[in-house]
PDB file of C-alpha atoms in Angstrom:
ATOM      1  CA  MET A   1       0.000   0.000   0.000  1.00 46.00           C
ATOM      2  CA  GLN A   2       1.698   3.130  -1.251  1.00 34.00           C
ATOM      3  CA  GLN A   3       0.942   6.093   0.975  1.00 37.00           C
ATOM      4  CA  ILE A   4       0.139   9.648  -0.031  1.00 31.00           C
ATOM      5  CA  VAL A   5      -0.520  12.254   2.632  1.00 35.00           C
ATOM      6  CA  THR A   6      -2.637  15.295   1.842  1.00 36.00           C
ATOM      7  CA  THR A   7      -2.684  18.310   4.120  1.00 32.00           C
ATOM      8  CA  GLY A   8      -3.790  20.977   1.660  1.00 33.00           C
ATOM      9  CA  ARG A   9      -5.206  24.256   2.940  1.00 33.00           C
ATOM     10  CA  LEU A  10      -8.519  23.729   1.173  1.00 33.00           C
ATOM     11  CA  ILE A  11      -9.132  20.344   2.813  1.00 39.00           C
ATOM     12  CA  SER A  12      -7.933  21.577   6.190  1.00 34.00           C
ATOM     13  CA  ARG A  13     -10.295  24.534   6.040  1.00 33.00           C
ATOM     14  CA  ALA A  14     -13.230  22.450   4.888  1.00 36.00           C
ATOM     15  CA  LEU A  15     -12.714  19.939   7.667  1.00 42.00           C
ATOM     16  CA  TRP A  16     -11.900  22.401  10.444  1.00 39.00           C
ATOM     17  CA  ASN A  17      -8.811  20.974  12.057  1.00 39.00           C
ATOM     18  CA  GLY A  18      -9.223  17.458  10.688  1.00 44.00           C
ATOM     19  CA  PHE A  19      -6.557  15.442   8.943  1.00 42.00           C
ATOM     20  CA  THR A  20      -6.926  13.408   5.775  1.00 50.00           C
ATOM     21  CA  ASN A  21      -4.825  10.673   4.279  1.00 54.00           C
ATOM     22  CA  LEU A  22      -4.882   8.928   0.910  1.00 58.00           C
ATOM     23  CA  ALA A  23      -3.300   5.521   0.490  1.00 57.00           C
ATOM     24  CA  PRO A  24      -3.813   3.887  -2.908  1.00 49.00           C
ATOM     25  CA  SER A  25      -2.673   0.353  -3.540  1.00 45.00           C
ATOM     26  CA  ASN A  26       0.510   0.053  -5.565  1.00 47.00           C
ATOM     27  CA  SER A  27      -0.382   0.049  -9.252  1.00 42.00           C
ATOM     28  CA  GLU A  28       3.049   0.639 -10.717  1.00 43.00           C
ATOM     29  CA  HIS A  29       3.409  -2.988 -11.720  1.00 44.00           C
ATOM     30  CA  VAL A  30       0.886  -5.342 -13.243  1.00 45.00           C
ATOM     31  CA  ASN A  31      -0.146  -7.956 -10.705  1.00 44.00           C
ATOM     32  CA  LYS A  32      -0.364 -11.151 -12.717  1.00 55.00           C
ATOM     33  CA  LYS A  33      -1.945 -13.083  -9.863  1.00 64.00           C
ATOM     34  CA  ARG A  34      -4.620 -10.401  -9.422  1.00 79.00           C
ATOM     35  CA  GLU A  35      -4.139 -10.455  -5.691  1.00 90.00           C
ATOM     36  CA  PRO A  36      -6.567  -8.291  -3.715  1.00 96.00           C
ATOM     37  CA  SER A  37      -5.399  -5.152  -1.981  1.00 96.00           C
ATOM     38  CA  PHE A  38      -6.803  -2.280   0.066  1.00 97.00           C
ATOM     39  CA  LEU A  39      -7.331   1.145  -1.445  1.00 98.00           C
ATOM     40  CA  TYR A  40      -8.003   3.254   1.606  1.00 98.00           C
ATOM     41  CA  ALA A  41      -8.522   6.762   2.916  1.00 98.00           C
ATOM     42  CA  VAL A  42      -8.470   8.222   6.423  1.00 98.00           C
ATOM     43  CA  CYS A  43     -10.175  11.182   8.027  1.00 98.00           C
ATOM     44  CA  GLY A  44     -10.954  12.188  11.580  1.00 97.00           C
ATOM     45  CA  PHE A  45     -11.224  14.848  14.247  1.00 96.00           C
ATOM     46  CA  PRO A  46     -10.130  15.172  17.849  1.00 96.00           C
ATOM     47  CA  LYS A  47     -12.976  15.904  20.236  1.00 96.00           C
ATOM     48  CA  GLU A  48     -11.352  19.187  21.211  1.00 90.00           C
ATOM     49  CA  SER A  49     -10.366  20.781  17.907  1.00 76.00           C
ATOM     50  CA  SER A  50      -7.578  23.337  18.161  1.00 67.00           C
ATOM     51  CA  ARG A  51      -5.703  25.218  15.473  1.00 59.00           C
ATOM     52  CA  LYS A  52      -2.765  25.676  17.854  1.00 59.00           C
ATOM     53  CA  HIS A  53      -1.702  22.054  17.494  1.00 65.00           C
ATOM     54  CA  PRO A  54      -1.061  20.623  14.008  1.00 71.00           C
ATOM     55  CA  PRO A  55      -2.520  17.191  13.196  1.00 77.00           C
ATOM     56  CA  ILE A  56      -0.321  14.200  14.009  1.00 85.00           C
ATOM     57  CA  LYS A  57      -0.205  11.251  11.645  1.00 89.00           C
ATOM     58  CA  GLY A  58      -1.864   8.237  13.177  1.00 96.00           C
ATOM     59  CA  LYS A  59      -3.788  10.165  15.856  1.00 96.00           C
ATOM     60  CA  PHE A  60      -7.042  12.064  16.309  1.00 97.00           C
ATOM     61  CA  GLY A  61      -7.181  13.108  19.961  1.00 96.00           C
ATOM     62  CA  ASP A  62      -7.147   9.906  22.036  1.00 97.00           C
ATOM     63  CA  ASP A  63      -7.892   7.792  18.942  1.00 98.00           C
ATOM     64  CA  ALA A  64      -5.069   6.127  17.032  1.00 98.00           C
ATOM     65  CA  TRP A  65      -4.856   4.225  13.750  1.00 98.00           C
ATOM     66  CA  PHE A  66      -2.339   2.447  11.568  1.00 98.00           C
ATOM     67  CA  SER A  67      -1.893   0.868   8.178  1.00 98.00           C
ATOM     68  CA  ALA A  68       0.789  -1.658   7.299  1.00 98.00           C
ATOM     69  CA  LYS A  69       1.761  -4.027   4.540  1.00 96.00           C
ATOM     70  CA  GLY A  70       3.144  -7.501   5.156  1.00 95.00           C
ATOM     71  CA  LYS A  71       4.432 -10.100   2.709  1.00 91.00           C
ATOM     72  CA  ALA A  72       0.944 -11.360   1.866  1.00 94.00           C
ATOM     73  CA  THR A  73      -1.223  -8.971   3.892  1.00 97.00           C
ATOM     74  CA  ASP A  74      -2.658  -5.489   4.030  1.00 98.00           C
ATOM     75  CA  VAL A  75      -3.601  -4.493   7.581  1.00 98.00           C
ATOM     76  CA  LEU A  76      -5.637  -1.628   9.044  1.00 98.00           C
ATOM     77  CA  GLY A  77      -6.373  -0.894  12.676  1.00 98.00           C
ATOM     78  CA  VAL A  78      -7.976   1.628  15.031  1.00 98.00           C
ATOM     79  CA  ALA A  79      -7.846   2.105  18.802  1.00 98.00           C
ATOM     80  CA  ASP A  80      -9.664   4.437  21.182  1.00 98.00           C
ATOM     81  CA  GLY A  81      -7.915   5.483  24.380  1.00 97.00           C
ATOM     82  CA  VAL A  82     -10.252   5.588  27.398  1.00 95.00           C
ATOM     83  CA  GLY A  83     -10.577   9.264  28.275  1.00 93.00           C
ATOM     84  CA  GLY A  84     -11.305   8.706  31.969  1.00 90.00           C
ATOM     85  CA  TRP A  85      -7.600   8.268  32.676  1.00 92.00           C
ATOM     86  CA  ARG A  86      -7.092  11.988  32.137  1.00 92.00           C
ATOM     87  CA  HIS A  87      -8.575  12.545  35.614  1.00 88.00           C
ATOM     88  CA  TYR A  88      -5.552  10.672  37.010  1.00 88.00           C
ATOM     89  CA  GLY A  89      -3.028  12.759  35.087  1.00 92.00           C
ATOM     90  CA  ILE A  90      -2.556  10.064  32.422  1.00 93.00           C
ATOM     91  CA  ASP A  91      -2.643  10.848  28.690  1.00 95.00           C
ATOM     92  CA  PRO A  92      -5.212   8.381  27.246  1.00 95.00           C
ATOM     93  CA  GLY A  93      -3.864   8.835  23.719  1.00 96.00           C
ATOM     94  CA  GLU A  94      -0.416   7.541  24.602  1.00 97.00           C
ATOM     95  CA  PHE A  95      -1.698   4.015  25.291  1.00 97.00           C
ATOM     96  CA  SER A  96      -3.751   3.724  22.093  1.00 98.00           C
ATOM     97  CA  SER A  97      -0.962   5.237  19.995  1.00 98.00           C
ATOM     98  CA  PHE A  98       1.657   2.827  21.355  1.00 97.00           C
ATOM     99  CA  LEU A  99      -0.684  -0.085  20.727  1.00 98.00           C
ATOM    100  CA  MET A 100      -1.223   0.863  17.077  1.00 98.00           C
ATOM    101  CA  THR A 101       2.396   1.775  16.284  1.00 98.00           C
ATOM    102  CA  THR A 102       3.488  -1.556  17.747  1.00 98.00           C
ATOM    103  CA  CYS A 103       0.942  -3.372  15.567  1.00 98.00           C
ATOM    104  CA  GLU A 104       2.290  -1.512  12.536  1.00 98.00           C
ATOM    105  CA  ARG A 105       5.868  -2.482  13.336  1.00 98.00           C
ATOM    106  CA  LEU A 106       5.012  -6.143  13.939  1.00 98.00           C
ATOM    107  CA  VAL A 107       3.174  -6.391  10.620  1.00 98.00           C
ATOM    108  CA  SER A 108       5.998  -4.685   8.733  1.00 97.00           C
ATOM    109  CA  LEU A 109       8.523  -7.087  10.281  1.00 96.00           C
ATOM    110  CA  GLY A 110       6.478 -10.115   9.251  1.00 95.00           C
ATOM    111  CA  LYS A 111       5.629 -11.055  12.843  1.00 91.00           C
ATOM    112  CA  ILE A 112       1.997 -11.831  12.086  1.00 89.00           C
ATOM    113  CA  LYS A 113       0.143 -14.717  10.474  1.00 94.00           C
ATOM    114  CA  PRO A 114      -2.683 -13.477   8.232  1.00 95.00           C
ATOM    115  CA  ASN A 115      -5.289 -15.520  10.089  1.00 96.00           C
ATOM    116  CA  GLU A 116      -4.308 -14.401  13.601  1.00 97.00           C
ATOM    117  CA  PRO A 117      -5.154 -10.695  14.091  1.00 98.00           C
ATOM    118  CA  ASN A 118      -6.027 -11.460  17.724  1.00 97.00           C
ATOM    119  CA  LYS A 119      -2.423 -12.500  18.316  1.00 97.00           C
ATOM    120  CA  LEU A 120      -1.270  -9.241  16.737  1.00 98.00           C
ATOM    121  CA  LEU A 121      -3.289  -7.321  19.325  1.00 98.00           C
ATOM    122  CA  ALA A 122      -2.082  -9.614  22.086  1.00 98.00           C
ATOM    123  CA  GLN A 123       1.604  -9.259  21.181  1.00 97.00           C
ATOM    124  CA  SER A 124       1.284  -5.474  20.980  1.00 97.00           C
ATOM    125  CA  TYR A 125      -0.443  -5.402  24.365  1.00 97.00           C
ATOM    126  CA  TYR A 126       2.209  -7.598  25.976  1.00 96.00           C
ATOM    127  CA  GLU A 127       4.897  -5.231  24.726  1.00 96.00           C
ATOM    128  CA  LEU A 128       3.029  -2.473  26.576  1.00 94.00           C
ATOM    129  CA  LEU A 129       3.123  -4.553  29.744  1.00 92.00           C
ATOM    130  CA  GLU A 130       6.844  -5.211  29.366  1.00 92.00           C
ATOM    131  CA  ASN A 131       7.831  -1.660  28.484  1.00 90.00           C
ATOM    132  CA  LYS A 132      10.611  -0.420  30.783  1.00 84.00           C
ATOM    133  CA  GLN A 133       8.863   2.912  31.216  1.00 88.00           C
ATOM    134  CA  PRO A 134       5.222   2.040  31.981  1.00 86.00           C
ATOM    135  CA  ILE A 135       2.636   3.311  29.505  1.00 94.00           C
ATOM    136  CA  LEU A 136      -0.536   3.466  31.552  1.00 95.00           C
ATOM    137  CA  GLY A 137      -4.124   3.611  30.417  1.00 96.00           C
ATOM    138  CA  SER A 138      -6.741   1.615  28.540  1.00 97.00           C
ATOM    139  CA  SER A 139      -7.973   1.272  24.990  1.00 98.00           C
ATOM    140  CA  THR A 140     -10.427  -0.482  22.744  1.00 98.00           C
ATOM    141  CA  ALA A 141      -9.028  -1.808  19.446  1.00 98.00           C
ATOM    142  CA  CYS A 142     -10.058  -3.294  16.121  1.00 98.00           C
ATOM    143  CA  VAL A 143      -7.759  -4.826  13.497  1.00 98.00           C
ATOM    144  CA  VAL A 144      -8.657  -5.944   9.967  1.00 98.00           C
ATOM    145  CA  VAL A 145      -6.246  -8.145   8.005  1.00 98.00           C
ATOM    146  CA  LEU A 146      -6.553  -8.827   4.276  1.00 98.00           C
ATOM    147  CA  ASN A 147      -4.975 -12.157   3.316  1.00 98.00           C
ATOM    148  CA  LYS A 148      -3.991 -11.593  -0.303  1.00 97.00           C
ATOM    149  CA  GLU A 149      -3.355 -15.254  -0.997  1.00 96.00           C
ATOM    150  CA  THR A 150      -6.877 -16.381  -0.078  1.00 97.00           C
ATOM    151  CA  SER A 151      -8.856 -13.156  -0.726  1.00 97.00           C
ATOM    152  CA  SER A 152     -10.078 -13.343   2.854  1.00 98.00           C
ATOM    153  CA  ILE A 153     -10.485 -10.899   5.721  1.00 98.00           C
ATOM    154  CA  TYR A 154      -9.588 -11.773   9.319  1.00 98.00           C
ATOM    155  CA  THR A 155     -10.667  -9.450  12.119  1.00 98.00           C
ATOM    156  CA  ALA A 156     -10.160  -9.003  15.853  1.00 98.00           C
ATOM    157  CA  ASN A 157     -12.204  -6.515  17.852  1.00 98.00           C
ATOM    158  CA  ILE A 158     -12.193  -5.694  21.540  1.00 98.00           C
ATOM    159  CA  GLY A 159     -14.642  -3.079  22.799  1.00 98.00           C
ATOM    160  CA  ASP A 160     -16.794  -0.648  20.836  1.00 98.00           C
ATOM    161  CA  SER A 161     -14.614   0.368  17.923  1.00 98.00           C
ATOM    162  CA  GLY A 162     -15.498  -1.795  14.953  1.00 98.00           C
ATOM    163  CA  PHE A 163     -15.970  -2.458  11.254  1.00 98.00           C
ATOM    164  CA  MET A 164     -18.718  -2.752   8.650  1.00 98.00           C
ATOM    165  CA  VAL A 165     -18.529  -4.398   5.202  1.00 98.00           C
ATOM    166  CA  VAL A 166     -20.909  -3.369   2.412  1.00 98.00           C
ATOM    167  CA  ARG A 167     -21.589  -5.292  -0.805  1.00 98.00           C
ATOM    168  CA  GLY A 168     -24.431  -4.822  -3.251  1.00 98.00           C
ATOM    169  CA  GLY A 169     -25.988  -2.090  -1.136  1.00 98.00           C
ATOM    170  CA  HIS A 170     -26.218  -4.300   1.945  1.00 98.00           C
ATOM    171  CA  VAL A 171     -24.200  -4.774   5.126  1.00 98.00           C
ATOM    172  CA  VAL A 172     -22.795  -8.288   4.719  1.00 98.00           C
ATOM    173  CA  HIS A 173     -20.452  -8.354   7.713  1.00 98.00           C
ATOM    174  CA  ARG A 174     -19.985  -6.236  10.815  1.00 98.00           C
ATOM    175  CA  SER A 175     -18.373  -6.391  14.233  1.00 98.00           C
ATOM    176  CA  GLU A 176     -20.274  -6.937  17.463  1.00 95.00           C
ATOM    177  CA  GLU A 177     -19.905  -4.309  20.167  1.00 96.00           C
ATOM    178  CA  GLN A 178     -18.458  -5.679  23.411  1.00 98.00           C
ATOM    179  CA  GLN A 179     -19.748  -3.970  26.565  1.00 97.00           C
ATOM    180  CA  HIS A 180     -19.531  -4.875  30.252  1.00 97.00           C
ATOM    181  CA  TYR A 181     -22.498  -2.550  30.743  1.00 95.00           C
ATOM    182  CA  PHE A 182     -23.776   0.646  29.142  1.00 97.00           C
ATOM    183  CA  ASN A 183     -20.977   2.926  27.940  1.00 96.00           C
ATOM    184  CA  THR A 184     -18.328   0.646  29.446  1.00 96.00           C
ATOM    185  CA  PRO A 185     -16.644  -1.306  26.645  1.00 97.00           C
ATOM    186  CA  TYR A 186     -14.189  -4.150  26.882  1.00 98.00           C
ATOM    187  CA  GLN A 187     -10.673  -2.705  26.969  1.00 97.00           C
ATOM    188  CA  LEU A 188      -7.021  -3.584  27.182  1.00 97.00           C
ATOM    189  CA  SER A 189      -5.538  -1.902  30.267  1.00 96.00           C
ATOM    190  CA  VAL A 190      -2.308  -1.178  32.100  1.00 94.00           C
ATOM    191  CA  PRO A 191      -3.398   0.520  35.358  1.00 91.00           C
ATOM    192  CA  PRO A 192      -1.097   2.200  37.889  1.00 87.00           C
ATOM    193  CA  PRO A 193       0.095  -0.312  40.518  1.00 82.00           C
ATOM    194  CA  ALA A 194      -2.088   1.359  43.163  1.00 75.00           C
ATOM    195  CA  HIS A 195      -5.173   0.740  41.022  1.00 74.00           C
ATOM    196  CA  SER A 196      -4.369  -2.794  39.909  1.00 74.00           C
ATOM    197  CA  GLY A 197      -7.445  -4.980  40.311  1.00 75.00           C
ATOM    198  CA  GLN A 198      -9.686  -1.935  40.740  1.00 77.00           C
ATOM    199  CA  VAL A 199     -10.202  -1.118  37.058  1.00 84.00           C
ATOM    200  CA  LEU A 200     -11.494  -3.081  34.083  1.00 87.00           C
ATOM    201  CA  SER A 201      -8.762  -4.994  32.305  1.00 91.00           C
ATOM    202  CA  ASP A 202      -9.806  -7.497  29.677  1.00 96.00           C
ATOM    203  CA  SER A 203      -7.559 -10.152  28.203  1.00 96.00           C
ATOM    204  CA  PRO A 204      -6.629  -9.959  24.509  1.00 96.00           C
ATOM    205  CA  ASP A 205      -8.140 -13.465  24.329  1.00 96.00           C
ATOM    206  CA  SER A 206     -11.564 -11.890  24.849  1.00 97.00           C
ATOM    207  CA  ALA A 207     -11.379 -10.187  21.449  1.00 98.00           C
ATOM    208  CA  ASP A 208     -14.205 -11.110  19.097  1.00 98.00           C
ATOM    209  CA  THR A 209     -12.781 -12.628  15.896  1.00 98.00           C
ATOM    210  CA  SER A 210     -14.246 -13.335  12.481  1.00 98.00           C
ATOM    211  CA  ASP A 211     -13.160 -14.286   8.975  1.00 98.00           C
ATOM    212  CA  PHE A 212     -14.874 -14.147   5.602  1.00 98.00           C
ATOM    213  CA  ALA A 213     -14.169 -14.006   1.882  1.00 98.00           C
ATOM    214  CA  VAL A 214     -14.094 -10.662   0.092  1.00 98.00           C
ATOM    215  CA  GLU A 215     -15.005  -9.698  -3.436  1.00 98.00           C
ATOM    216  CA  ASN A 216     -13.803  -7.034  -5.827  1.00 98.00           C
ATOM    217  CA  GLY A 217     -15.406  -3.703  -4.952  1.00 98.00           C
ATOM    218  CA  ASP A 218     -16.337  -4.536  -1.351  1.00 98.00           C
ATOM    219  CA  VAL A 219     -16.346  -1.496   0.941  1.00 98.00           C
ATOM    220  CA  ILE A 220     -14.928  -1.719   4.468  1.00 98.00           C
ATOM    221  CA  LEU A 221     -15.490   0.926   7.124  1.00 98.00           C
ATOM    222  CA  LEU A 222     -13.222   0.700  10.170  1.00 98.00           C
ATOM    223  CA  ALA A 223     -13.968   3.308  12.831  1.00 98.00           C
ATOM    224  CA  THR A 224     -13.982   4.239  16.495  1.00 98.00           C
ATOM    225  CA  ASP A 225     -17.166   4.703  18.509  1.00 98.00           C
ATOM    226  CA  GLY A 226     -17.164   8.420  17.734  1.00 98.00           C
ATOM    227  CA  VAL A 227     -18.631   7.337  14.393  1.00 98.00           C
ATOM    228  CA  PHE A 228     -20.915   4.469  15.417  1.00 98.00           C
ATOM    229  CA  ASP A 229     -22.319   6.335  18.445  1.00 98.00           C
ATOM    230  CA  ASN A 230     -23.380   9.290  16.303  1.00 98.00           C
ATOM    231  CA  VAL A 231     -24.184   8.113  12.777  1.00 98.00           C
ATOM    232  CA  PRO A 232     -27.152   5.739  12.301  1.00 98.00           C
ATOM    233  CA  ASP A 233     -26.547   2.640  10.201  1.00 98.00           C
ATOM    234  CA  HIS A 234     -28.840   3.768   7.398  1.00 98.00           C
ATOM    235  CA  LEU A 235     -26.796   6.944   6.875  1.00 98.00           C
ATOM    236  CA  LEU A 236     -23.533   4.994   6.897  1.00 98.00           C
ATOM    237  CA  LEU A 237     -24.939   2.475   4.426  1.00 98.00           C
ATOM    238  CA  LYS A 238     -26.089   5.283   2.121  1.00 98.00           C
ATOM    239  CA  GLU A 239     -22.561   6.726   1.928  1.00 98.00           C
ATOM    240  CA  LEU A 240     -20.767   3.393   1.725  1.00 98.00           C
ATOM    241  CA  SER A 241     -22.997   2.132  -1.079  1.00 98.00           C
ATOM    242  CA  LYS A 242     -21.945   5.093  -3.231  1.00 98.00           C
ATOM    243  CA  ILE A 243     -18.323   3.951  -3.381  1.00 98.00           C
ATOM    244  CA  GLU A 244     -18.640   0.238  -4.092  1.00 98.00           C
ATOM    245  CA  GLY A 245     -15.960  -0.601  -6.652  1.00 96.00           C
ATOM    246  CA  VAL A 246     -14.448   2.902  -6.507  1.00 97.00           C
ATOM    247  CA  ARG A 247     -10.707   3.057  -7.166  1.00 96.00           C
ATOM    248  CA  ASP A 248     -10.387   6.794  -7.556  1.00 97.00           C
ATOM    249  CA  PRO A 249      -8.453   7.950  -4.450  1.00 97.00           C
ATOM    250  CA  THR A 250     -10.078  11.377  -4.528  1.00 97.00           C
ATOM    251  CA  LYS A 251     -13.611   9.946  -4.505  1.00 98.00           C
ATOM    252  CA  LEU A 252     -12.700   7.567  -1.703  1.00 98.00           C
ATOM    253  CA  GLN A 253     -11.191  10.402   0.311  1.00 98.00           C
ATOM    254  CA  CYS A 254     -14.292  12.525  -0.204  1.00 98.00           C
ATOM    255  CA  ALA A 255     -16.436   9.667   1.144  1.00 98.00           C
ATOM    256  CA  ALA A 256     -14.219   9.310   4.234  1.00 98.00           C
ATOM    257  CA  ASN A 257     -14.407  13.085   4.741  1.00 98.00           C
ATOM    258  CA  THR A 258     -18.201  13.020   4.433  1.00 98.00           C
ATOM    259  CA  ILE A 259     -18.619  10.294   7.066  1.00 98.00           C
ATOM    260  CA  ALA A 260     -16.197  11.943   9.497  1.00 98.00           C
ATOM    261  CA  TRP A 261     -17.821  15.345   8.975  1.00 98.00           C
ATOM    262  CA  MET A 262     -21.286  13.857   9.494  1.00 98.00           C
ATOM    263  CA  ALA A 263     -20.194  12.203  12.732  1.00 98.00           C
ATOM    264  CA  ARG A 264     -18.659  15.466  13.935  1.00 98.00           C
ATOM    265  CA  ILE A 265     -21.793  17.515  13.262  1.00 98.00           C
ATOM    266  CA  LEU A 266     -24.194  14.969  14.786  1.00 98.00           C
ATOM    267  CA  ALA A 267     -21.970  14.550  17.857  1.00 98.00           C
ATOM    268  CA  PHE A 268     -22.673  18.158  18.810  1.00 98.00           C
ATOM    269  CA  ASP A 269     -26.360  18.172  17.831  1.00 98.00           C
ATOM    270  CA  ARG A 270     -28.198  18.354  21.157  1.00 97.00           C
ATOM    271  CA  SER A 271     -31.604  17.490  19.676  1.00 98.00           C
ATOM    272  CA  PHE A 272     -30.577  14.538  17.467  1.00 98.00           C
ATOM    273  CA  LEU A 273     -31.711  11.084  18.537  1.00 98.00           C
ATOM    274  CA  SER A 274     -28.323   9.440  18.033  1.00 98.00           C
ATOM    275  CA  PRO A 275     -27.520   5.722  18.298  1.00 98.00           C
ATOM    276  CA  PHE A 276     -25.821   6.558  21.611  1.00 98.00           C
ATOM    277  CA  ALA A 277     -28.969   8.295  22.906  1.00 98.00           C
ATOM    278  CA  LEU A 278     -31.135   5.352  21.821  1.00 98.00           C
ATOM    279  CA  SER A 279     -28.823   2.968  23.676  1.00 98.00           C
ATOM    280  CA  ALA A 280     -28.928   5.194  26.763  1.00 98.00           C
ATOM    281  CA  GLN A 281     -32.724   5.226  26.684  1.00 98.00           C
ATOM    282  CA  ALA A 282     -32.767   1.424  26.389  1.00 97.00           C
ATOM    283  CA  ASN A 283     -30.739   1.411  29.615  1.00 97.00           C
ATOM    284  CA  GLY A 284     -33.139   3.675  31.472  1.00 98.00           C
ATOM    285  CA  ILE A 285     -31.321   6.962  30.858  1.00 97.00           C
ATOM    286  CA  ASN A 286     -33.574   9.692  29.490  1.00 97.00           C
ATOM    287  CA  THR A 287     -31.391  11.647  27.079  1.00 96.00           C
ATOM    288  CA  VAL A 288     -31.169  12.908  23.504  1.00 97.00           C
ATOM    289  CA  GLY A 289     -28.378  14.355  21.406  1.00 98.00           C
ATOM    290  CA  GLY A 290     -25.085  13.153  20.024  1.00 98.00           C
ATOM    291  CA  LYS A 291     -21.986  12.140  21.955  1.00 98.00           C
ATOM    292  CA  PRO A 292     -18.996  14.468  21.479  1.00 98.00           C
ATOM    293  CA  ASP A 293     -15.942  12.282  20.999  1.00 98.00           C
ATOM    294  CA  ASP A 294     -12.786  11.781  18.972  1.00 98.00           C
ATOM    295  CA  ILE A 295     -13.625  10.520  15.482  1.00 98.00           C
ATOM    296  CA  THR A 296     -11.582   8.198  13.277  1.00 98.00           C
ATOM    297  CA  VAL A 297     -12.684   6.872   9.885  1.00 98.00           C
ATOM    298  CA  LEU A 298     -10.660   4.334   7.894  1.00 98.00           C
ATOM    299  CA  LEU A 299     -12.461   3.637   4.626  1.00 98.00           C
ATOM    300  CA  ALA A 300     -11.259   0.949   2.206  1.00 98.00           C
ATOM    301  CA  THR A 301     -12.359  -0.749  -0.971  1.00 98.00           C
ATOM    302  CA  ILE A 302     -11.152  -4.141  -2.183  1.00 98.00           C
ATOM    303  CA  ALA A 303      -9.331  -4.013  -5.511  1.00 97.00           C
ATOM    304  CA  ILE A 304      -8.688  -7.312  -7.305  1.00 94.00           C
TER     305      ILE A 304
END
């Protein structure tokens, strides 16, 4: 996956202080085997948008993401640092960022089997535990691996980040949200020693895994809960259906921008009956409106 970064003034202005990224698959050489690959775009916003701090590649607030290419794999991932740690003087984004950059390195070094994304998350988490200088905090995470040799996707998801696959105008695969109870997702954690045993800390083995075949033109949305909590499925499906089979990087980037922008606007709409508000009501909490949060959108199409 060849990477092109765009930070033009026009895009930056249109998306407030968001950051966009184009990453087309390598088309310089003819692929005789017609192996599948990801053509992907990224867009997102930190919850607290500020023009004083320039966007950082791989991060939107406490969210983090990565893309990597292995010998026979294309891999995408997102993670959402648990913001509650900020009350203890801990930067929630440091944990999620370390988790994703470690995943990226392990994939690039060939340390992953295409059918074991859960072990990729586990190995990255264990490196956090063994780090000489403790990196404290918690994070949800979702990883999607494209096995080029078998035209198959393998996924691992822990918490309430997730993915959605669209084909023929329908959602054909999607992740299942993992919650201990309302608004408390499964999470990988490294708590301070004084809080060990007092905070939620799920094992990487608890990640929900899936695998399925992909077809040319399939659309894959990988995102943090800042998207799924604010944008109803029917609106996501409407946008994703428009780009089935699209290989034009600009069109794909525009779609990623649209979804991220939509999530941002709805997050701050106090009268909108968001998916988060509907879930709260189902749990006995009388509320309406969106849920302001960091937003990360990784949008990919399958090119064969």
